[in-house]
Structure formats: structure tokens, C-alpha cells
Amino acid sequence: MNLFYPSALSIAGSDCGGGAGIQADLKTFQELDIYGMSVITAVTAQNTQEVKEVFPLPLQTVEAQLQAIGEDFTPASTKTGMLYSAEIIQLVASAIKCYAWPQIVIDPVMISKSGAVLLQPSAMDTMLDILLPLACLITPNIPEAELISGIEIVDVPSLYEAGQRICSMGVPHVLLKGGHREDSVESTDYLITRDTYLALSSPRIHTRHTHGTGCTLSAAITSGLAKGNSIEKAVSLGKKFIMNAIAYPIEVDSRHLYGPVNHWAYADRGDMR
């Protein structure tokens, strides 16, 4: 008997170190019983210390991947990660509309922990103007939300204001991640709409094992959507997945500056289903 698994697509960059990007997304999809597909936008030479080089793929190569997926697959949900340039964003938006891919999650990858530029400044407006209105959810951290909204986030009211401003740009839900707020004993993410917000809190874990957290969280949410869950339930699933991945780290190499999160932890803890 053939088994049916929902599918999800990640459109993002490759991390040769395996902790973030396409690699993290596919690991997360696999752990959550999702058939994962990928369109690679750029190849990065990176490790846990830094992003050394970024090599955006030729537009023809990105377009060919999008076309190959669209002609033969129907992903139940799609997430975007590192897109790098306005031209790549335009190709991705065109494919989403052409193939009517549903449930788009945008992880607005802009700058790496080491400071490498992963989204050209000139591409910001393109992302906001043509990609954001196609999405059901965007998942910025605080620095990203400040750049997108133009609002300095210093407390919960300013955080909520920034989230609502992003919603006004055409996306119905903003998951504003609070991991950068070091002044709190909890790590609280806020699911924001134009009218309200939902706070999702968990104990703050002080660890160096944080490489790939944003990619992994958005991929877990995308997995939940692929299974037919509501935005709220998918975000809750994503939060549980990433908290387990951070709380129960794996030690790949003691030299790591930002160690990778543990994509096995959710299943190993018995929490997966």
C-alpha cells in the first residue's frame, strides 16, 4: 500500500555546514513527516563561525528549478528563505502566481549572525511590494522587523506596532520572534494580525547552539500548514519544535561558535505527534 505524505517546498540558499538554509529545512520537513522539495537560490560557503562567501545562482538556474517543481508537483505549502536579489524575488513571485502555490511562509533572511548580507538592500522593496502580499505569514526577528517596518522595537507596544505596520503591507499574519530581547527571562514570540496578537512564551535557554533557528522554525510552521493546520496551530507546532531543538543540543564539534540546533530532538522526546 502506498503511503501518502503532504509535501512542502523550500526556496532558499544552501548552507554547506548543514545547520541552516535548505539543509535545515529539509531536515525539519523529514522529521515532521513532510515530503520536502527545494529550489536553491544561492550557494553559501559558511560554517558556524561565519558566512565566508555567497554565490547567487544564475537566474536561468533558479527559474529552471521553479519550473521543474511547478510542472510536476503541487506543494501543500511553501517557504522562502534567503532570496538575495530583486531578480530572484521576481522569479519566485511569478512562479507562486503561475502555479498557484498555496500557504506561503516568508522567512525574511537579511543578515547572518556574522554580519554577511544575505538580501541585497536594493531587493527589500521588491520583497515587500510583490512577494509579501502573496504570503499568509512572515517570520521576522526583531532586527528584521525594525528594517521592514521602520519602527524601533524597545518594548511590547512598539513590537506590536511594528507587526501591525508589516500586516498593513499585505500579509495577514506576522510572527515576530522575540529571541533577540535579552532583557526577558522568557523567549516570547508574537503572532500579530491587524486586530490582535497572540503571545507564545517559553523559558529562555542560554546556549551557543542557535545556528539555523530561524530557518528551522519557519520550516516547522510550513510543515504544520502542509498538514492542514491553522496558522495558530502551525505556529504552536513550530514553537515546540524549535524549543526542543535548542533545549537538547547536539555537539558536532567543540570549536563551533554557534552550534547547530538538534533537528532530532522533537521526535526523540516523543513530542512529534
mmCIF file of C-alpha atoms in Angstrom:
data_model
loop_
_atom_site.group_PDB
_atom_site.id
_atom_site.type_symbol
_atom_site.label_atom_id
_atom_site.label_comp_id
_atom_site.label_asym_id
_atom_site.label_seq_id
_atom_site.Cartn_x
_atom_site.Cartn_y
_atom_site.Cartn_z
ATOM 1 C CA MET A 1 0.000 0.000 0.000
ATOM 2 C CA ASN A 2 1.331 3.408 -0.949
ATOM 3 C CA LEU A 3 1.648 5.895 1.881
ATOM 4 C CA PHE A 4 0.589 9.485 1.322
ATOM 5 C CA TYR A 5 2.660 12.302 2.745
ATOM 6 C CA PRO A 6 1.952 16.007 2.278
ATOM 7 C CA SER A 7 4.701 17.942 0.530
ATOM 8 C CA ALA A 8 6.358 21.275 1.169
ATOM 9 C CA LEU A 9 8.773 23.366 -0.858
ATOM 10 C CA SER A 10 11.689 25.435 0.420
ATOM 11 C CA ILE A 11 13.070 28.201 -1.782
ATOM 12 C CA ALA A 12 16.290 29.256 -0.106
ATOM 13 C CA GLY A 13 20.075 29.231 -0.027
ATOM 14 C CA SER A 14 22.345 26.277 0.657
ATOM 15 C CA ASP A 15 24.411 26.084 3.847
ATOM 16 C CA CYS A 16 27.357 23.755 3.261
ATOM 17 C CA GLY A 17 27.734 23.408 7.044
ATOM 18 C CA GLY A 18 24.309 21.781 7.202
ATOM 19 C CA GLY A 19 22.838 23.829 10.035
ATOM 20 C CA ALA A 20 20.689 26.391 8.238
ATOM 21 C CA GLY A 21 19.141 27.131 4.859
ATOM 22 C CA ILE A 22 17.904 24.369 2.578
ATOM 23 C CA GLN A 23 19.638 21.725 4.672
ATOM 24 C CA ALA A 24 17.849 22.746 7.878
ATOM 25 C CA ASP A 25 14.530 22.998 6.062
ATOM 26 C CA LEU A 26 14.733 19.510 4.570
ATOM 27 C CA LYS A 27 15.780 18.012 7.917
ATOM 28 C CA THR A 28 12.789 19.662 9.572
ATOM 29 C CA PHE A 29 10.380 18.518 6.866
ATOM 30 C CA GLN A 30 11.658 14.961 7.217
ATOM 31 C CA GLU A 31 11.276 14.933 10.999
ATOM 32 C CA LEU A 32 7.691 16.151 10.689
ATOM 33 C CA ASP A 33 6.671 13.577 8.060
ATOM 34 C CA ILE A 34 6.653 16.017 5.161
ATOM 35 C CA TYR A 35 7.998 15.233 1.702
ATOM 36 C CA GLY A 36 10.465 18.049 1.174
ATOM 37 C CA MET A 37 11.436 19.732 -2.085
ATOM 38 C CA SER A 38 13.859 22.564 -2.715
ATOM 39 C CA VAL A 39 14.745 25.362 -5.079
ATOM 40 C CA ILE A 40 18.241 26.643 -4.346
ATOM 41 C CA THR A 41 18.726 30.376 -4.854
ATOM 42 C CA ALA A 42 22.347 30.703 -3.748
ATOM 43 C CA VAL A 43 25.236 28.609 -2.543
ATOM 44 C CA THR A 44 26.986 29.868 0.566
ATOM 45 C CA ALA A 45 30.397 28.901 1.879
ATOM 46 C CA GLN A 46 29.711 29.047 5.588
ATOM 47 C CA ASN A 47 30.282 27.339 8.896
ATOM 48 C CA THR A 48 29.272 28.121 12.468
ATOM 49 C CA GLN A 49 31.845 30.915 12.606
ATOM 50 C CA GLU A 50 30.809 32.983 9.606
ATOM 51 C CA VAL A 51 29.421 33.184 6.101
ATOM 52 C CA LYS A 52 32.593 33.334 4.039
ATOM 53 C CA GLU A 53 31.184 33.690 0.531
ATOM 54 C CA VAL A 54 27.770 33.988 -1.127
ATOM 55 C CA PHE A 55 27.306 32.774 -4.693
ATOM 56 C CA PRO A 56 23.839 33.599 -6.065
ATOM 57 C CA LEU A 57 22.833 31.132 -8.739
ATOM 58 C CA PRO A 58 22.218 32.323 -12.287
ATOM 59 C CA LEU A 59 18.627 33.441 -12.823
ATOM 60 C CA GLN A 60 18.196 30.785 -15.504
ATOM 61 C CA THR A 61 19.135 28.107 -12.975
ATOM 62 C CA VAL A 62 16.655 29.369 -10.379
ATOM 63 C CA GLU A 63 13.903 29.696 -12.969
ATOM 64 C CA ALA A 64 14.521 26.167 -14.284
ATOM 65 C CA GLN A 65 14.187 24.731 -10.769
ATOM 66 C CA LEU A 66 10.943 26.603 -10.144
ATOM 67 C CA GLN A 67 9.555 25.406 -13.462
ATOM 68 C CA ALA A 68 10.566 21.796 -12.824
ATOM 69 C CA ILE A 69 8.736 21.804 -9.487
ATOM 70 C CA GLY A 70 5.684 23.601 -10.864
ATOM 71 C CA GLU A 71 5.236 21.246 -13.797
ATOM 72 C CA ASP A 72 5.248 18.049 -11.736
ATOM 73 C CA PHE A 73 4.499 18.814 -8.070
ATOM 74 C CA THR A 74 1.861 20.620 -6.068
ATOM 75 C CA PRO A 75 3.365 21.565 -2.702
ATOM 76 C CA ALA A 76 0.812 21.906 0.080
ATOM 77 C CA SER A 77 2.841 24.797 1.470
ATOM 78 C CA THR A 78 5.951 26.747 0.525
ATOM 79 C CA LYS A 79 8.522 28.720 2.486
ATOM 80 C CA THR A 80 11.099 31.177 1.283
ATOM 81 C CA GLY A 81 14.412 31.830 2.972
ATOM 82 C CA MET A 82 17.450 33.535 1.513
ATOM 83 C CA LEU A 83 16.448 35.063 -1.827
ATOM 84 C CA TYR A 84 19.344 37.525 -2.149
ATOM 85 C CA SER A 85 18.318 39.714 -5.084
ATOM 86 C CA ALA A 86 15.339 41.566 -6.516
ATOM 87 C CA GLU A 87 15.586 39.498 -9.708
ATOM 88 C CA ILE A 88 15.331 36.200 -7.822
ATOM 89 C CA ILE A 89 12.393 37.522 -5.799
ATOM 90 C CA GLN A 90 10.610 38.448 -9.033
ATOM 91 C CA LEU A 91 11.111 34.914 -10.382
ATOM 92 C CA VAL A 92 9.817 33.370 -7.154
ATOM 93 C CA ALA A 93 6.740 35.608 -7.045
ATOM 94 C CA SER A 94 5.964 34.827 -10.688
ATOM 95 C CA ALA A 95 6.191 31.077 -10.037
ATOM 96 C CA ILE A 96 3.958 31.290 -6.958
ATOM 97 C CA LYS A 97 1.289 33.042 -9.019
ATOM 98 C CA CYS A 98 1.744 30.892 -12.136
ATOM 99 C CA TYR A 99 1.397 27.590 -10.291
ATOM 100 C CA ALA A 100 -0.997 28.867 -7.607
ATOM 101 C CA TRP A 101 1.160 27.541 -4.770
ATOM 102 C CA PRO A 102 -0.785 27.980 -1.528
ATOM 103 C CA GLN A 103 0.229 28.871 2.037
ATOM 104 C CA ILE A 104 3.407 30.858 1.507
ATOM 105 C CA VAL A 105 5.624 31.468 4.540
ATOM 106 C CA ILE A 106 8.310 34.145 4.213
ATOM 107 C CA ASP A 107 11.385 33.958 6.402
ATOM 108 C CA PRO A 108 12.943 37.335 5.501
ATOM 109 C CA VAL A 109 16.584 36.307 5.703
ATOM 110 C CA MET A 110 18.625 39.502 5.521
ATOM 111 C CA ILE A 111 21.837 39.371 7.531
ATOM 112 C CA SER A 112 23.729 36.422 9.014
ATOM 113 C CA LYS A 113 24.855 36.275 12.647
ATOM 114 C CA SER A 114 28.370 37.115 11.439
ATOM 115 C CA GLY A 115 27.108 40.163 9.554
ATOM 116 C CA ALA A 116 27.108 38.853 5.983
ATOM 117 C CA VAL A 117 24.499 40.416 3.692
ATOM 118 C CA LEU A 118 22.026 37.732 2.549
ATOM 119 C CA LEU A 119 19.486 40.099 0.986
ATOM 120 C CA GLN A 120 20.737 42.961 -1.145
ATOM 121 C CA PRO A 121 19.437 46.298 0.193
ATOM 122 C CA SER A 122 18.003 47.062 -3.238
ATOM 123 C CA ALA A 123 15.857 43.912 -3.012
ATOM 124 C CA MET A 124 13.946 44.958 0.124
ATOM 125 C CA ASP A 125 11.263 46.952 -1.677
ATOM 126 C CA THR A 126 10.771 44.153 -4.208
ATOM 127 C CA MET A 127 10.211 41.639 -1.424
ATOM 128 C CA LEU A 128 7.700 43.910 0.304
ATOM 129 C CA ASP A 129 5.883 45.002 -2.868
ATOM 130 C CA ILE A 130 5.486 41.768 -4.835
ATOM 131 C CA LEU A 131 6.224 38.822 -2.524
ATOM 132 C CA LEU A 132 4.750 39.847 0.826
ATOM 133 C CA PRO A 133 1.156 40.160 -0.491
ATOM 134 C CA LEU A 134 1.345 36.534 -1.695
ATOM 135 C CA ALA A 135 2.138 35.182 1.772
ATOM 136 C CA CYS A 136 -0.023 34.012 4.643
ATOM 137 C CA LEU A 137 2.765 34.572 7.181
ATOM 138 C CA ILE A 138 6.107 36.342 7.563
ATOM 139 C CA THR A 139 8.518 35.424 10.383
ATOM 140 C CA PRO A 140 10.946 38.303 11.082
ATOM 141 C CA ASN A 141 13.179 38.574 14.117
ATOM 142 C CA ILE A 142 13.376 41.944 15.858
ATOM 143 C CA PRO A 143 16.190 43.447 13.707
ATOM 144 C CA GLU A 144 14.412 42.317 10.538
ATOM 145 C CA ALA A 145 11.072 43.687 11.752
ATOM 146 C CA GLU A 146 12.710 47.030 12.508
ATOM 147 C CA LEU A 147 14.140 47.211 8.988
ATOM 148 C CA ILE A 148 10.843 46.247 7.360
ATOM 149 C CA SER A 149 8.573 48.454 9.473
ATOM 150 C CA GLY A 150 10.884 51.379 10.134
ATOM 151 C CA ILE A 151 9.944 51.222 13.826
ATOM 152 C CA GLU A 152 12.489 50.830 16.619
ATOM 153 C CA ILE A 153 11.340 47.989 18.869
ATOM 154 C CA VAL A 154 12.054 48.693 22.517
ATOM 155 C CA ASP A 155 9.063 47.122 24.277
ATOM 156 C CA VAL A 156 5.886 45.138 23.631
ATOM 157 C CA PRO A 157 3.797 48.136 22.427
ATOM 158 C CA SER A 158 6.424 49.095 19.821
ATOM 159 C CA LEU A 159 6.760 45.443 18.844
ATOM 160 C CA TYR A 160 3.003 45.228 18.304
ATOM 161 C CA GLU A 161 3.034 48.475 16.324
ATOM 162 C CA ALA A 162 5.808 47.152 14.081
ATOM 163 C CA GLY A 163 3.899 43.921 13.496
ATOM 164 C CA GLN A 164 0.717 45.764 12.586
ATOM 165 C CA ARG A 165 2.606 48.007 10.189
ATOM 166 C CA ILE A 166 4.000 44.937 8.446
ATOM 167 C CA CYS A 167 0.474 43.490 8.259
ATOM 168 C CA SER A 168 -0.655 46.693 6.560
ATOM 169 C CA MET A 169 1.773 45.879 3.732
ATOM 170 C CA GLY A 170 -0.448 42.999 2.645
ATOM 171 C CA VAL A 171 0.366 39.930 4.757
ATOM 172 C CA PRO A 172 -2.362 38.749 7.179
ATOM 173 C CA HIS A 173 -0.076 37.286 9.871
ATOM 174 C CA VAL A 174 3.289 38.315 11.281
ATOM 175 C CA LEU A 175 5.190 36.058 13.669
ATOM 176 C CA LEU A 176 7.561 38.495 15.309
ATOM 177 C CA LYS A 177 10.246 36.481 17.047
ATOM 178 C CA GLY A 178 11.424 37.739 20.415
ATOM 179 C CA GLY A 179 14.652 35.815 20.748
ATOM 180 C CA HIS A 180 16.739 38.995 20.488
ATOM 181 C CA ARG A 181 15.090 40.520 23.572
ATOM 182 C CA GLU A 182 17.748 39.588 26.082
ATOM 183 C CA ASP A 183 16.024 41.588 28.843
ATOM 184 C CA SER A 184 13.471 38.835 29.436
ATOM 185 C CA VAL A 185 13.687 35.510 31.273
ATOM 186 C CA GLU A 186 11.321 34.107 28.654
ATOM 187 C CA SER A 187 11.548 33.872 24.894
ATOM 188 C CA THR A 188 8.234 35.221 23.631
ATOM 189 C CA ASP A 189 7.121 35.228 20.025
ATOM 190 C CA TYR A 190 4.117 37.289 18.952
ATOM 191 C CA LEU A 191 1.637 36.190 16.291
ATOM 192 C CA ILE A 192 0.234 39.509 15.110
ATOM 193 C CA THR A 193 -2.664 40.449 12.841
ATOM 194 C CA ARG A 194 -4.105 43.865 12.085
ATOM 195 C CA ASP A 195 -6.501 43.500 15.020
ATOM 196 C CA THR A 196 -4.820 41.432 17.699
ATOM 197 C CA TYR A 197 -1.825 39.426 18.814
ATOM 198 C CA LEU A 198 -1.122 36.107 20.491
ATOM 199 C CA ALA A 199 1.927 35.762 22.750
ATOM 200 C CA LEU A 200 3.711 32.397 22.789
ATOM 201 C CA SER A 201 6.243 32.154 25.600
ATOM 202 C CA SER A 202 8.779 29.569 26.654
ATOM 203 C CA PRO A 203 11.742 29.653 29.049
ATOM 204 C CA ARG A 204 14.776 31.413 27.608
ATOM 205 C CA ILE A 205 17.605 28.946 27.036
ATOM 206 C CA HIS A 206 21.109 30.372 27.221
ATOM 207 C CA THR A 207 23.142 28.360 24.741
ATOM 208 C CA ARG A 208 25.537 28.772 21.827
ATOM 209 C CA HIS A 209 23.535 26.180 19.859
ATOM 210 C CA THR A 210 21.429 28.619 17.842
ATOM 211 C CA HIS A 211 22.634 28.148 14.266
ATOM 212 C CA GLY A 212 19.635 27.613 11.999
ATOM 213 C CA THR A 213 16.926 28.600 14.480
ATOM 214 C CA GLY A 214 15.042 30.916 12.112
ATOM 215 C CA CYS A 215 15.137 28.513 9.175
ATOM 216 C CA THR A 216 14.090 25.587 11.342
ATOM 217 C CA LEU A 217 11.192 27.436 12.964
ATOM 218 C CA SER A 218 9.745 28.633 9.666
ATOM 219 C CA ALA A 219 10.170 25.161 8.137
ATOM 220 C CA ALA A 220 8.324 23.579 11.073
ATOM 221 C CA ILE A 221 5.484 26.073 10.649
ATOM 222 C CA THR A 222 5.405 25.331 6.928
ATOM 223 C CA SER A 223 5.158 21.634 7.794
ATOM 224 C CA GLY A 224 2.190 22.284 10.046
ATOM 225 C CA LEU A 225 0.434 24.199 7.292
ATOM 226 C CA ALA A 226 1.127 21.384 4.822
ATOM 227 C CA LYS A 227 -0.748 19.065 7.177
ATOM 228 C CA GLY A 228 -3.804 21.301 7.064
ATOM 229 C CA ASN A 229 -3.366 23.025 10.407
ATOM 230 C CA SER A 230 -4.473 26.588 11.070
ATOM 231 C CA ILE A 231 -1.865 29.340 11.269
ATOM 232 C CA GLU A 232 -2.188 29.362 15.052
ATOM 233 C CA LYS A 233 -1.721 25.604 15.403
ATOM 234 C CA ALA A 234 1.140 25.529 12.888
ATOM 235 C CA VAL A 235 2.949 28.315 14.754
ATOM 236 C CA SER A 236 2.450 26.471 18.040
ATOM 237 C CA LEU A 237 3.924 23.329 16.474
ATOM 238 C CA GLY A 238 6.857 25.331 15.140
ATOM 239 C CA LYS A 239 7.500 26.837 18.557
ATOM 240 C CA LYS A 240 7.541 23.402 20.218
ATOM 241 C CA PHE A 241 9.829 22.004 17.529
ATOM 242 C CA ILE A 242 12.438 24.747 17.776
ATOM 243 C CA MET A 243 12.397 24.852 21.576
ATOM 244 C CA ASN A 244 13.195 21.131 21.686
ATOM 245 C CA ALA A 245 15.881 21.631 19.039
ATOM 246 C CA ILE A 246 17.530 24.314 21.185
ATOM 247 C CA ALA A 247 16.970 22.728 24.606
ATOM 248 C CA TYR A 248 18.525 19.358 23.673
ATOM 249 C CA PRO A 249 21.544 20.323 21.540
ATOM 250 C CA ILE A 250 23.898 18.061 19.682
ATOM 251 C CA GLU A 251 27.666 18.510 19.892
ATOM 252 C CA VAL A 252 29.102 18.111 16.414
ATOM 253 C CA ASP A 253 32.388 19.887 17.084
ATOM 254 C CA SER A 254 33.549 21.761 20.170
ATOM 255 C CA ARG A 255 35.074 24.509 18.007
ATOM 256 C CA HIS A 256 31.667 25.730 16.886
ATOM 257 C CA LEU A 257 30.876 29.358 17.628
ATOM 258 C CA TYR A 258 27.136 28.943 17.045
ATOM 259 C CA GLY A 259 26.447 25.233 17.264
ATOM 260 C CA PRO A 260 23.632 23.761 15.162
ATOM 261 C CA VAL A 261 20.250 23.047 16.675
ATOM 262 C CA ASN A 262 19.112 19.454 17.102
ATOM 263 C CA HIS A 263 16.558 18.534 14.463
ATOM 264 C CA TRP A 264 16.112 15.078 16.006
ATOM 265 C CA ALA A 265 15.090 16.364 19.424
ATOM 266 C CA TYR A 266 11.355 16.722 18.816
ATOM 267 C CA ALA A 267 10.930 13.097 17.766
ATOM 268 C CA ASP A 268 13.440 11.772 20.318
ATOM 269 C CA ARG A 269 11.497 13.480 23.090
ATOM 270 C CA GLY A 270 8.302 11.787 21.961
ATOM 271 C CA ASP A 271 6.602 15.096 21.151
ATOM 272 C CA MET A 272 6.334 14.765 17.400
ATOM 273 C CA ARG A 273 2.747 13.553 17.092
#
